PDB file of C-alpha atoms in Angstrom:
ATOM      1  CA  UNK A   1      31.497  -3.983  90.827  1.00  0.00           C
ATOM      2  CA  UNK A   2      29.312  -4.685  87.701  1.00  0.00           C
ATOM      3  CA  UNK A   3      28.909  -8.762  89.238  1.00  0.00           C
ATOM      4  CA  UNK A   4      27.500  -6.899  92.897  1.00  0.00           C
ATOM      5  CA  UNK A   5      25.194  -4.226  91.417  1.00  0.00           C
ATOM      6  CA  UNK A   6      23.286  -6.868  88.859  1.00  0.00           C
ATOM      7  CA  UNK A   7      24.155 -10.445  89.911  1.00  0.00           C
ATOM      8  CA  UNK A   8      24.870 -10.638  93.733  1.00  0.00           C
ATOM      9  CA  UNK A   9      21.062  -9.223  94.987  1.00  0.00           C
ATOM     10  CA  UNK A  10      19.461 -11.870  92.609  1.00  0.00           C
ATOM     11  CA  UNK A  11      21.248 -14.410  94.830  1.00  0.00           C
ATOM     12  CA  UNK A  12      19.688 -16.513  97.538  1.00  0.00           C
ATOM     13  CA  UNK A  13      21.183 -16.120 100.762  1.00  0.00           C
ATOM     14  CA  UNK A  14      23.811 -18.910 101.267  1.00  0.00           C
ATOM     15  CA  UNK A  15      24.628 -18.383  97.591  1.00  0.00           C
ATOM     16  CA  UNK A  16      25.191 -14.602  97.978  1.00  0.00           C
ATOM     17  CA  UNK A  17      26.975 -15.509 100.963  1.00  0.00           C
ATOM     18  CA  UNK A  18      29.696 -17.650  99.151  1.00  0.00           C
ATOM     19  CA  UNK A  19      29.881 -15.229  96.477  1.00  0.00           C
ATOM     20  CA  UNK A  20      30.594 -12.496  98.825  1.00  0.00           C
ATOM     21  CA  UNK A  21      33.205 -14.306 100.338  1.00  0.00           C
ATOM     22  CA  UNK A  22      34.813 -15.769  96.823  1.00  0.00           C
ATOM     23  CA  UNK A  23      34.795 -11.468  95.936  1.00  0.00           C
ATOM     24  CA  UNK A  24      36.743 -10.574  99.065  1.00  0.00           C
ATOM     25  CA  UNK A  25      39.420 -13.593  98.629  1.00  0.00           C
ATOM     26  CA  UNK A  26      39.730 -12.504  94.719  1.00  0.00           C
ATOM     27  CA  UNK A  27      39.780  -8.696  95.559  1.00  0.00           C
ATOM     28  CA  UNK A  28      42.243  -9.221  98.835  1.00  0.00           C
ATOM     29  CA  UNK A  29      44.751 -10.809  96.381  1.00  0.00           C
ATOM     30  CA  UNK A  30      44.848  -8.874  93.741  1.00  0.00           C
ATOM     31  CA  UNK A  31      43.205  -5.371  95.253  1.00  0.00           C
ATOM     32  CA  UNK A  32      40.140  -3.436  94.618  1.00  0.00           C
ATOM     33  CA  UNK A  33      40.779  -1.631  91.775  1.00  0.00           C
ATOM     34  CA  UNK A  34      42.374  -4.825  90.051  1.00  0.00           C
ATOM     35  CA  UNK A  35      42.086  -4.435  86.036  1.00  0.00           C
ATOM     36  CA  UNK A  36      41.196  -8.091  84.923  1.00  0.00           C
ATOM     37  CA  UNK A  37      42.853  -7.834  81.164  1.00  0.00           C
ATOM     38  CA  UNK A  38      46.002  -7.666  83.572  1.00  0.00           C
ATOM     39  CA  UNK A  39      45.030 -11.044  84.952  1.00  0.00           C
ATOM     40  CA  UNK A  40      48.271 -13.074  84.018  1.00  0.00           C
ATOM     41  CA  UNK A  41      49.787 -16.588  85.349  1.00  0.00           C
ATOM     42  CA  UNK A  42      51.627 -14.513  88.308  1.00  0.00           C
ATOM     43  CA  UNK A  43      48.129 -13.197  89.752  1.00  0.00           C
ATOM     44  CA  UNK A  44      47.142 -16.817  89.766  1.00  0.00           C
ATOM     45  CA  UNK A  45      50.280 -18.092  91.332  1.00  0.00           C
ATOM     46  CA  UNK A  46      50.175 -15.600  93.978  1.00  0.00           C
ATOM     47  CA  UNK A  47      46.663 -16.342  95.076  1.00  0.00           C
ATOM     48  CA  UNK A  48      47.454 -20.086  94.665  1.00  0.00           C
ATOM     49  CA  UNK A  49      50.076 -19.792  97.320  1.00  0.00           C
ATOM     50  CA  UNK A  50      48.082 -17.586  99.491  1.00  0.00           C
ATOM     51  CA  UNK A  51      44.911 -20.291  99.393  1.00  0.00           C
ATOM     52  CA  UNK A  52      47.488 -23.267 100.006  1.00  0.00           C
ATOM     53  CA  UNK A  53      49.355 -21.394 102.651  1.00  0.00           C
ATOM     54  CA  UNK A  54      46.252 -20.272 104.640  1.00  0.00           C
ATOM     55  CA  UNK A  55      47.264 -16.509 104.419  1.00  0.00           C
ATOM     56  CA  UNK A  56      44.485 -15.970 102.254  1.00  0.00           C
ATOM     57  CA  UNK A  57      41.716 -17.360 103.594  1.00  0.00           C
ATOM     58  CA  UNK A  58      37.467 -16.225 104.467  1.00  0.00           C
ATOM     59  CA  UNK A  59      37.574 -15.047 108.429  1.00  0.00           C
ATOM     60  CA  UNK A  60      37.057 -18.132 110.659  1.00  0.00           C
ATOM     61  CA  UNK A  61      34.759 -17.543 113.847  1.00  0.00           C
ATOM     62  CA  UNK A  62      37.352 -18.223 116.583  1.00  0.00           C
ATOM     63  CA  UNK A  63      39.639 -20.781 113.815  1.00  0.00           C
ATOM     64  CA  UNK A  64      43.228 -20.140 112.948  1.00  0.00           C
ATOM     65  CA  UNK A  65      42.958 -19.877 108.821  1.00  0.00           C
ATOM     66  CA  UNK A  66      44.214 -23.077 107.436  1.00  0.00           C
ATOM     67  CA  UNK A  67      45.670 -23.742 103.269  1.00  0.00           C
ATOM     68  CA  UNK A  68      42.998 -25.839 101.201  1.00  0.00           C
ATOM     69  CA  UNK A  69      44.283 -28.401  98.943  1.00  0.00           C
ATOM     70  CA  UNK A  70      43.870 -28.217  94.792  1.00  0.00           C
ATOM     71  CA  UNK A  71      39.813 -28.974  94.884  1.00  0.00           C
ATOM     72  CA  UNK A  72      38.779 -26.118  97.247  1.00  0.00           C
ATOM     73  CA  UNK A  73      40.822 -23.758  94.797  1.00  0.00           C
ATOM     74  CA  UNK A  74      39.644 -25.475  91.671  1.00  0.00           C
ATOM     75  CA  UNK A  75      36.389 -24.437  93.262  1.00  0.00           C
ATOM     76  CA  UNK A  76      37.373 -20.568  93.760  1.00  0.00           C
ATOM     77  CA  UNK A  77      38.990 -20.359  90.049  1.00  0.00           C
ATOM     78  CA  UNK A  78      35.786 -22.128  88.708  1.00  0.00           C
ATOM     79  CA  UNK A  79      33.623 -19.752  90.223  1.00  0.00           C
ATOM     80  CA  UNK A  80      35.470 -16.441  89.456  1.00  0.00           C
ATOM     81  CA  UNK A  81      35.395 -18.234  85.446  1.00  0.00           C
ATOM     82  CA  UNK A  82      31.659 -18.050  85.607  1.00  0.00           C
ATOM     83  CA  UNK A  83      31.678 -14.302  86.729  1.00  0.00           C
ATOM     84  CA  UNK A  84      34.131 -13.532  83.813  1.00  0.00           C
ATOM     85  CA  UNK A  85      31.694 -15.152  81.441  1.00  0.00           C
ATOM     86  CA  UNK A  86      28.505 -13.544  83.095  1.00  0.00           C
ATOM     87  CA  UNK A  87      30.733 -10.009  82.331  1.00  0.00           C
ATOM     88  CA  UNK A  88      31.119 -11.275  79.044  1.00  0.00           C
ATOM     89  CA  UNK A  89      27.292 -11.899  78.309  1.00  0.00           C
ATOM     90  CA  UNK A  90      26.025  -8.626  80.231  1.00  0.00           C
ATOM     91  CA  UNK A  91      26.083  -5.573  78.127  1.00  0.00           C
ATOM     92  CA  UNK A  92      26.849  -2.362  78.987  1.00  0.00           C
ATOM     93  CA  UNK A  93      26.141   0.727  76.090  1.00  0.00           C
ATOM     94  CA  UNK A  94      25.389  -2.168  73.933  1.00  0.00           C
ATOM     95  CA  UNK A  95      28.512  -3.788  74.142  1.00  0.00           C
ATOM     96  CA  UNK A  96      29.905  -6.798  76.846  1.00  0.00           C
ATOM     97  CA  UNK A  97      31.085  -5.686  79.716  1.00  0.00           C
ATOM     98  CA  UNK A  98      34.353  -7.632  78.893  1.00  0.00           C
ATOM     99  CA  UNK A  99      35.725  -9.034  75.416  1.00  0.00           C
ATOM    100  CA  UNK A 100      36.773 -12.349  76.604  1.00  0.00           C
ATOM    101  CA  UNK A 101      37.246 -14.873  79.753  1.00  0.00           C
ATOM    102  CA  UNK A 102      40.776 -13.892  80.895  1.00  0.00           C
ATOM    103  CA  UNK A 103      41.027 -17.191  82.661  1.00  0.00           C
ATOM    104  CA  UNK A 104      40.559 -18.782  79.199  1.00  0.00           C
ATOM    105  CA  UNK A 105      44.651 -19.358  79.148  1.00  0.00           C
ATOM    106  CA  UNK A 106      45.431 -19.282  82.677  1.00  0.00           C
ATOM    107  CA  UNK A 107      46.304 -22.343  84.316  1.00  0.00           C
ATOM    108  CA  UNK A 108      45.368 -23.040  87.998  1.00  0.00           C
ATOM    109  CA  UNK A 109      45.716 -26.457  89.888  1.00  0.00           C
ATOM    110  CA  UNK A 110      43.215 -29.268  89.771  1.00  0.00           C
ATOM    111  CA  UNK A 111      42.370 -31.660  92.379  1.00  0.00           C
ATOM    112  CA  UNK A 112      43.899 -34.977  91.593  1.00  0.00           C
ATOM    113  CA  UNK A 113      41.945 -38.387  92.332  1.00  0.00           C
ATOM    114  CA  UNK A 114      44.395 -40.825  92.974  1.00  0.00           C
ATOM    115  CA  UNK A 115      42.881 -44.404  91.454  1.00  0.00           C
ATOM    116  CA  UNK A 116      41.073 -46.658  93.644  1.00  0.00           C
ATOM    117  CA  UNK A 117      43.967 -49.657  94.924  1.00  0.00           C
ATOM    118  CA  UNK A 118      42.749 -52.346  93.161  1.00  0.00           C
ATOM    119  CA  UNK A 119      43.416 -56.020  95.261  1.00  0.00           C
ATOM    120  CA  UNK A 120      45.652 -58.673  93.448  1.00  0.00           C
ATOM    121  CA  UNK A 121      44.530 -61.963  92.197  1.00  0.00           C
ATOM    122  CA  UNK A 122      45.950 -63.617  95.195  1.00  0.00           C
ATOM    123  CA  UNK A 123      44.121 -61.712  98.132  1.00  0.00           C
ATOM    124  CA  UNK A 124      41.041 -62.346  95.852  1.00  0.00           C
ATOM    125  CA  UNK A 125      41.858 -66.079  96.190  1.00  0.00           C
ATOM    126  CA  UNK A 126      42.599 -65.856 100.246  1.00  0.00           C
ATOM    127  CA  UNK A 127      39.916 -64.016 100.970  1.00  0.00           C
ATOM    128  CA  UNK A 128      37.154 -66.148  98.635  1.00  0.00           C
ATOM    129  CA  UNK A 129      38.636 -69.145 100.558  1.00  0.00           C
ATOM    130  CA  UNK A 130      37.884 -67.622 104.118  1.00  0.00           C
ATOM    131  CA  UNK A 131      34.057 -66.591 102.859  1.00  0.00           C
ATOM    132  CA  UNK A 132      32.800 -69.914 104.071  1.00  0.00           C
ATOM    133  CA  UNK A 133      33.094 -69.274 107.731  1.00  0.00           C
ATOM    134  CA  UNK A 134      32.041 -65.642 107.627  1.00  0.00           C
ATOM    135  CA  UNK A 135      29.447 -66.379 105.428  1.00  0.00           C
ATOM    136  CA  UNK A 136      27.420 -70.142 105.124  1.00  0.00           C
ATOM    137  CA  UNK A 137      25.196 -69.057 103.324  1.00  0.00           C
ATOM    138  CA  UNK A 138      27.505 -68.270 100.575  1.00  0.00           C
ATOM    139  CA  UNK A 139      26.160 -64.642 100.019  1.00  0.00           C
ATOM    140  CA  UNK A 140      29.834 -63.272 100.294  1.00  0.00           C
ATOM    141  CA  UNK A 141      30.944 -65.125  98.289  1.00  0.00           C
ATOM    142  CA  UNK A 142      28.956 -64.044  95.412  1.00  0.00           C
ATOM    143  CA  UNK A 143      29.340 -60.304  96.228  1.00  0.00           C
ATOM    144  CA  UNK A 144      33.198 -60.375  96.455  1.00  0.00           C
ATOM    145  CA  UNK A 145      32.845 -62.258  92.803  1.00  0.00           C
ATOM    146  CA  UNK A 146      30.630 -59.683  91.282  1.00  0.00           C
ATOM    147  CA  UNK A 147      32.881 -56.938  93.199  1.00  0.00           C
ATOM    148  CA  UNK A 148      35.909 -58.288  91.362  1.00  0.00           C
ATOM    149  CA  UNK A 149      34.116 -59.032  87.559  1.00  0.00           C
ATOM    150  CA  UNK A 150      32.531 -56.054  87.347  1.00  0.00           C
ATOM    151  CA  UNK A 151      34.527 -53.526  88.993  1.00  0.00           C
ATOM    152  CA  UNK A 152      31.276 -52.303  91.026  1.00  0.00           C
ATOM    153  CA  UNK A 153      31.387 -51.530  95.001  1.00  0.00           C
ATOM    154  CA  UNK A 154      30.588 -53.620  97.444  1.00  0.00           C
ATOM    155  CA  UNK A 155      27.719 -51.224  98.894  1.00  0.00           C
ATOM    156  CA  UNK A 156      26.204 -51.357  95.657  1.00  0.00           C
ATOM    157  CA  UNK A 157      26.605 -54.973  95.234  1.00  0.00           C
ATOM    158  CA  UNK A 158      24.460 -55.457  98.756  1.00  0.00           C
ATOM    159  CA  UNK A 159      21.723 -53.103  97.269  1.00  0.00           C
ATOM    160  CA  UNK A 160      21.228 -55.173  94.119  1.00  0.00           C
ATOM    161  CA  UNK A 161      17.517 -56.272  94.107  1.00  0.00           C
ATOM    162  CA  UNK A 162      15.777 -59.191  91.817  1.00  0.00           C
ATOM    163  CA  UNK A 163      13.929 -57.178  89.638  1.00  0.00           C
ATOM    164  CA  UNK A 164      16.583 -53.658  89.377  1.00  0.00           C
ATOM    165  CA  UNK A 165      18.889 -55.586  86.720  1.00  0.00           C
ATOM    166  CA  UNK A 166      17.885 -55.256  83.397  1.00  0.00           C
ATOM    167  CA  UNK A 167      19.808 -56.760  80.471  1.00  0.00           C
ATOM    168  CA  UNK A 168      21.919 -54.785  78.372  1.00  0.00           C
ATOM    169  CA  UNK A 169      21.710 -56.704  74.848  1.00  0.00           C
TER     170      UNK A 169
END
């Protein structure tokens, strides 16, 4: 309530808009006259499954509600954290509105970014030694080399200009 009274009308429209609908997701899980210092593990489990599962999800115009994956609800736990901490900083009779974060021990799922497949020596060899045809002029060449020594992508490789490296020692 205290987060819609003072926060929510300070909002610009798309952000009072996802706000709105990150309230109704929290307060369809766990109810409308949840107590937050009851916020335990099994109140994040449950909306966890509901998120993944689609059955707790914002209405879609027309859509069939689908589950999100670990970033969207990263996202949702994120966001409820900084309402918890603006509770925490806004007083009320001189004291915070809440003690503490009650997501500080709470676990919820993270996304996961798997690591980027890195090529092996000998596809770096094949392909240098087709480069030729693609690419007379040799510029290929180069940019697969610098790809592979430096770790950098290729896109950013191509937008390399003369005068945009500057020396590092």
């Amino acid at each position: 309530q205290l987060y819609r009274q003072e926060k929510l009308p300070l909002l610009s429209g798309d952000r009072a808009k996802l706000a709105e609908t990150h309230l109704d997701l929290f307060t369809t899980a766990w109810g409308e006259n949840f107590e937050i210092a009851n916020l335990s593990e099994s109140h994040v489990a449950r909306f966890v499954a509901g998120r993944r599962s689609g059955a707790l999800a914002p209405p879609l115009k027309g859509r069939e509600p689908a589950g999100v994956r670990d970033g969207t609800i990263d996202g949702d736990f994120r966001w409820l954290r900084s309402v918890f901490n603006f509770a925490r900083r806004h007083r009320v009779s001189g004291r915070p509105a809440i003690p503490s974060n009650p997501l500080e021990d709470l676990a919820w799922p993270k996304e996961k970014n798997p690591q980027k497949p890195i090529a092996s020596h000998e596809r770096y060899t094949r392909t240098q030694g087709h480069t030729d045809a693609v690419d007379p002029k040799g510029r290929l060449r180069c940019i697969l080399a610098l790809a592979r020594l430096t770790g950098r992508r290729e896109s950013a490789i191509c937008g390399l200009r003369a005068g945009s490296v500057r020396p590092t020692c």
